[in-house]
Short mmCIF file of N, CA, C and O in Angstrom, two decimals:
data_model
loop_
_atom_site.label_atom_id
_atom_site.label_comp_id
_atom_site.label_asym_id
_atom_site.label_seq_id
_atom_site.Cartn_x
_atom_site.Cartn_y
_atom_site.Cartn_z
N UNK A 12 50.79 -74.00 86.13
CA UNK A 12 49.62 -73.91 85.25
C UNK A 12 49.85 -72.39 84.62
O UNK A 12 50.42 -71.39 84.75
N UNK A 13 49.81 -72.58 83.00
CA UNK A 13 49.89 -71.47 82.28
C UNK A 13 48.39 -70.88 81.66
O UNK A 13 47.63 -71.82 81.47
N UNK A 14 48.56 -69.72 81.65
CA UNK A 14 47.50 -68.98 81.12
C UNK A 14 47.66 -68.23 79.75
O UNK A 14 48.65 -67.52 79.96
N UNK A 15 46.67 -68.25 78.85
CA UNK A 15 47.02 -67.52 77.67
C UNK A 15 45.89 -66.53 77.34
O UNK A 15 44.66 -67.19 77.37
N UNK A 16 45.99 -65.31 76.94
CA UNK A 16 44.69 -64.38 76.68
C UNK A 16 44.84 -63.79 75.29
O UNK A 16 46.14 -63.23 75.21
N UNK A 17 43.91 -63.69 74.72
CA UNK A 17 44.14 -62.83 73.57
C UNK A 17 43.21 -62.06 73.34
O UNK A 17 41.93 -62.34 73.47
N UNK A 18 43.29 -60.92 72.93
CA UNK A 18 42.53 -59.58 72.65
C UNK A 18 42.66 -59.17 71.30
O UNK A 18 43.68 -58.44 70.88
N UNK A 19 41.37 -58.91 70.54
CA UNK A 19 41.33 -58.33 69.12
C UNK A 19 41.03 -56.90 69.39
O UNK A 19 40.42 -56.60 69.79
N UNK A 20 42.07 -55.83 68.81
CA UNK A 20 41.95 -54.35 68.80
C UNK A 20 41.46 -54.11 67.40
O UNK A 20 41.83 -54.52 66.57
N UNK A 21 40.61 -53.11 67.50
CA UNK A 21 39.94 -52.61 66.37
C UNK A 21 40.70 -51.09 66.40
O UNK A 21 40.53 -50.04 66.71
N UNK A 22 42.01 -51.46 65.57
CA UNK A 22 42.91 -49.88 65.39
C UNK A 22 42.51 -49.41 63.99
O UNK A 22 42.29 -50.36 63.08
N UNK A 23 42.67 -48.28 64.03
CA UNK A 23 42.36 -47.61 62.71
C UNK A 23 43.31 -47.59 61.70
O UNK A 23 42.79 -47.85 60.71
N UNK A 24 44.37 -47.96 61.80
CA UNK A 24 45.38 -48.21 60.84
C UNK A 24 45.09 -49.94 60.53
O UNK A 24 45.59 -49.98 59.25
N UNK A 25 44.60 -50.61 61.12
CA UNK A 25 44.06 -51.96 60.51
C UNK A 25 42.66 -52.28 59.66
O UNK A 25 42.35 -53.29 59.52
N UNK A 26 41.94 -51.19 59.80
CA UNK A 26 40.59 -51.10 59.18
C UNK A 26 40.82 -51.15 57.70
O UNK A 26 41.48 -50.57 57.16
N UNK A 27 39.86 -52.20 57.21
CA UNK A 27 39.81 -52.08 55.58
C UNK A 27 39.47 -50.91 55.24
O UNK A 27 39.75 -50.49 53.90
N UNK A 28 38.69 -49.91 55.96
CA UNK A 28 38.04 -48.81 55.30
C UNK A 28 38.75 -47.63 55.70
O UNK A 28 38.34 -46.50 54.94
N UNK A 29 39.76 -47.59 56.29
CA UNK A 29 40.36 -46.41 56.64
C UNK A 29 41.70 -46.14 55.80
O UNK A 29 42.39 -47.16 55.48
N UNK A 30 42.04 -45.00 55.77
CA UNK A 30 43.30 -44.31 54.80
C UNK A 30 43.85 -43.36 55.64
O UNK A 30 43.11 -42.41 56.35
N UNK A 31 44.98 -42.90 55.32
CA UNK A 31 45.36 -41.64 55.76
C UNK A 31 45.06 -40.49 54.97
O UNK A 31 44.88 -40.58 53.72
N UNK A 32 44.72 -39.46 55.83
CA UNK A 32 44.14 -38.33 55.10
C UNK A 32 45.20 -37.61 54.42
O UNK A 32 46.42 -37.81 54.57
N UNK A 33 44.78 -36.81 53.35
CA UNK A 33 45.66 -35.63 52.67
C UNK A 33 46.14 -34.66 53.76
O UNK A 33 45.46 -34.02 54.48
N UNK A 34 47.36 -34.58 53.77
CA UNK A 34 48.08 -33.44 54.58
C UNK A 34 48.91 -32.70 53.91
O UNK A 34 49.49 -33.04 52.88
N UNK A 35 49.10 -31.38 54.40
CA UNK A 35 49.89 -30.50 53.63
C UNK A 35 51.24 -30.08 54.65
O UNK A 35 50.74 -29.59 55.62
N UNK A 36 52.37 -30.34 54.37
CA UNK A 36 53.50 -30.12 55.07
C UNK A 36 53.56 -28.79 55.24
O UNK A 36 53.52 -27.91 54.36
N UNK A 37 53.75 -28.28 56.65
CA UNK A 37 54.09 -26.91 56.99
C UNK A 37 52.90 -26.28 57.40
O UNK A 37 53.00 -24.85 57.69
N UNK A 38 51.70 -26.76 57.07
CA UNK A 38 50.27 -26.07 57.50
C UNK A 38 49.93 -26.54 58.79
O UNK A 38 49.94 -27.56 59.14
N UNK A 39 49.37 -25.64 59.58
CA UNK A 39 48.88 -26.02 60.88
C UNK A 39 47.70 -26.70 60.87
O UNK A 39 46.73 -26.81 59.83
N UNK A 40 47.52 -27.67 61.84
CA UNK A 40 46.41 -28.32 61.92
C UNK A 40 45.05 -27.87 61.68
O UNK A 40 44.17 -28.65 61.00
N UNK A 41 44.73 -26.80 62.07
CA UNK A 41 43.42 -26.11 61.76
C UNK A 41 43.30 -25.94 60.34
O UNK A 41 42.20 -26.01 59.86
N UNK A 42 44.23 -25.63 59.50
CA UNK A 42 44.33 -25.46 57.98
C UNK A 42 44.18 -26.58 57.19
O UNK A 42 44.43 -26.63 56.03
N UNK A 43 44.40 -27.81 57.87
CA UNK A 43 44.66 -29.09 57.12
C UNK A 43 43.47 -29.29 56.25
O UNK A 43 42.24 -29.28 56.68
N UNK A 44 43.58 -30.14 55.12
CA UNK A 44 42.26 -30.27 54.27
C UNK A 44 41.59 -31.51 55.03
O UNK A 44 40.35 -31.48 54.50
N UNK A 45 42.20 -32.45 55.55
CA UNK A 45 41.41 -33.44 56.21
C UNK A 45 42.21 -33.87 57.56
O UNK A 45 43.39 -33.54 57.92
N UNK A 46 41.45 -34.68 58.26
CA UNK A 46 41.89 -35.11 59.56
C UNK A 46 43.11 -36.13 59.22
O UNK A 46 43.09 -36.60 58.10
N UNK A 47 43.93 -36.63 60.06
CA UNK A 47 44.95 -37.70 59.73
C UNK A 47 44.14 -38.86 59.42
O UNK A 47 45.03 -39.71 58.48
N UNK A 48 43.06 -39.55 59.69
CA UNK A 48 42.75 -40.64 59.08
C UNK A 48 41.27 -40.21 58.60
O UNK A 48 40.24 -39.28 59.02
N UNK A 49 40.71 -41.17 57.43
CA UNK A 49 39.56 -40.68 56.75
C UNK A 49 38.77 -42.26 56.83
O UNK A 49 39.58 -43.10 56.40
N UNK A 50 37.75 -42.11 56.56
CA UNK A 50 36.85 -43.62 56.34
C UNK A 50 36.38 -43.60 54.89
O UNK A 50 35.68 -42.57 54.30
N UNK A 51 36.44 -44.82 54.45
CA UNK A 51 35.98 -44.83 52.95
C UNK A 51 34.74 -45.81 52.85
O UNK A 51 34.38 -46.16 51.51
N UNK A 52 34.31 -46.29 53.90
CA UNK A 52 33.35 -47.07 53.83
C UNK A 52 31.71 -46.78 53.10
O UNK A 52 31.53 -47.70 52.17
N UNK A 53 31.50 -45.65 53.14
CA UNK A 53 30.24 -45.21 52.28
C UNK A 53 30.50 -44.75 50.78
O UNK A 53 29.71 -44.47 50.15
N UNK A 54 31.83 -44.80 50.55
CA UNK A 54 32.27 -44.17 49.28
C UNK A 54 32.65 -42.72 49.27
O UNK A 54 33.41 -42.30 48.30
N UNK A 55 32.53 -42.03 50.45
CA UNK A 55 32.93 -40.74 50.64
C UNK A 55 34.30 -40.71 51.49
O UNK A 55 34.09 -41.52 52.32
N UNK A 56 35.04 -39.69 51.40
CA UNK A 56 36.15 -39.59 52.26
C UNK A 56 35.47 -38.76 53.65
O UNK A 56 35.19 -37.65 53.39
N UNK A 57 35.42 -39.48 54.71
CA UNK A 57 34.94 -38.73 55.99
C UNK A 57 35.98 -39.02 57.14
O UNK A 57 36.36 -39.87 57.41
N UNK A 58 36.14 -37.84 57.59
CA UNK A 58 37.25 -37.62 58.71
C UNK A 58 36.68 -38.44 59.73
O UNK A 58 35.47 -38.74 60.27
N UNK A 59 37.66 -39.41 60.47
CA UNK A 59 37.29 -40.23 61.46
C UNK A 59 38.36 -40.12 62.83
O UNK A 59 39.79 -40.11 62.32
N UNK A 60 38.14 -40.27 63.96
CA UNK A 60 39.20 -40.39 64.72
C UNK A 60 39.28 -41.84 65.23
O UNK A 60 38.69 -42.66 65.11
N UNK A 61 40.49 -41.94 66.27
CA UNK A 61 40.80 -43.10 66.46
C UNK A 61 39.61 -44.01 67.45
O UNK A 61 39.24 -45.07 67.58
N UNK A 62 39.18 -42.85 68.27
CA UNK A 62 38.21 -43.48 69.38
C UNK A 62 36.87 -44.04 68.41
O UNK A 62 36.04 -45.10 68.74
N UNK A 63 36.43 -43.03 67.56
CA UNK A 63 35.14 -43.60 66.65
C UNK A 63 35.46 -44.74 65.77
O UNK A 63 34.63 -45.76 66.05
N UNK A 64 36.60 -45.13 65.48
CA UNK A 64 37.18 -46.31 64.83
C UNK A 64 36.86 -47.42 65.96
O UNK A 64 36.70 -48.64 65.32
N UNK A 65 37.50 -47.28 66.86
CA UNK A 65 37.60 -48.31 68.04
C UNK A 65 36.12 -48.96 68.35
O UNK A 65 36.09 -50.33 68.46
N UNK A 66 34.97 -48.25 68.17
CA UNK A 66 33.86 -48.76 68.56
C UNK A 66 32.96 -48.95 67.29
O UNK A 66 31.70 -48.97 67.51
N UNK A 67 33.56 -48.66 66.21
CA UNK A 67 32.60 -48.70 64.90
C UNK A 67 32.17 -50.18 64.59
O UNK A 67 32.89 -51.20 64.58
N UNK A 68 30.75 -50.51 64.37
CA UNK A 68 30.46 -51.95 64.16
C UNK A 68 30.44 -52.16 62.68
O UNK A 68 30.54 -53.40 62.42
N UNK A 69 31.12 -51.47 61.81
CA UNK A 69 31.49 -51.78 60.36
C UNK A 69 32.93 -52.04 60.32
O UNK A 69 33.32 -52.24 59.16
N UNK A 70 33.69 -52.01 61.28
CA UNK A 70 35.07 -52.43 61.22
C UNK A 70 35.23 -53.40 60.76
O UNK A 70 34.75 -54.54 61.06
N UNK A 71 36.46 -53.71 59.83
CA UNK A 71 36.71 -54.96 59.15
C UNK A 71 38.46 -55.01 59.15
O UNK A 71 38.79 -53.92 58.71
N UNK A 72 38.82 -56.08 59.41
CA UNK A 72 40.31 -56.13 59.31
C UNK A 72 40.82 -56.17 57.97
O UNK A 72 40.12 -56.59 57.06
N UNK A 73 42.27 -55.59 57.88
CA UNK A 73 42.63 -55.59 56.44
C UNK A 73 43.04 -57.12 56.15
O UNK A 73 43.84 -57.70 57.16
N UNK A 74 42.98 -57.69 55.08
CA UNK A 74 43.61 -58.85 54.81
C UNK A 74 45.06 -59.20 54.97
O UNK A 74 45.77 -58.34 54.43
N UNK A 75 45.54 -60.00 55.84
CA UNK A 75 46.95 -59.95 56.40
C UNK A 75 47.52 -59.01 57.29
O UNK A 75 48.74 -59.50 57.63
N UNK A 76 46.65 -58.52 57.84
CA UNK A 76 47.00 -57.59 59.08
C UNK A 76 46.99 -58.43 60.10
O UNK A 76 46.00 -58.99 60.49
N UNK A 77 47.71 -58.16 61.21
CA UNK A 77 47.69 -58.57 62.59
C UNK A 77 47.54 -57.47 63.70
O UNK A 77 48.20 -56.71 63.78
N UNK A 78 46.23 -57.79 64.17
CA UNK A 78 45.69 -56.52 65.12
C UNK A 78 45.47 -57.19 66.43
O UNK A 78 44.70 -56.77 67.35
N UNK A 79 45.98 -58.29 66.81
CA UNK A 79 45.76 -59.03 68.09
C UNK A 79 46.84 -58.91 69.10
O UNK A 79 48.10 -58.79 68.59
N UNK A 80 46.51 -58.70 70.17
CA UNK A 80 47.84 -58.70 71.27
C UNK A 80 47.43 -59.65 72.18
O UNK A 80 46.55 -59.98 72.43
N UNK A 81 48.80 -60.24 72.13
CA UNK A 81 48.76 -61.70 72.97
C UNK A 81 49.67 -61.75 74.01
O UNK A 81 50.83 -61.10 73.83
N UNK A 82 49.33 -62.21 75.33
CA UNK A 82 50.22 -62.14 76.30
C UNK A 82 49.85 -63.58 76.98
O UNK A 82 48.80 -64.17 77.08
N UNK A 83 50.95 -64.23 77.79
CA UNK A 83 50.88 -65.18 78.61
C UNK A 83 51.26 -65.26 79.99
O UNK A 83 52.16 -64.26 80.29
N UNK A 84 50.99 -66.24 80.62
CA UNK A 84 51.49 -66.06 82.22
C UNK A 84 51.77 -67.63 82.77
O UNK A 84 51.09 -68.60 82.31
N UNK A 85 53.28 -67.79 83.11
CA UNK A 85 53.31 -69.01 83.57
C UNK A 85 53.37 -69.02 85.23
O UNK A 85 53.94 -68.08 85.51
N UNK A 86 52.87 -69.95 85.71
CA UNK A 86 53.33 -70.32 87.20
C UNK A 86 54.15 -71.45 87.52
O UNK A 86 54.05 -72.24 87.00
#
């Protein structure tokens, strides 16, 4: 008997609204102009964390992005 399970993940890098934040090389994290990821959904650049994006009700996948984890088990 074979079983297959598929689970969709809401990852920050696959969200239509997320972008890499502006970073300055050689500057400590405390003084960086933005967080590593920002959300553009409202039209403004808002700092966002991985955890916040995982549970966001406005999350939309990027066209052509693959964000599913698939595994199978055979007996």
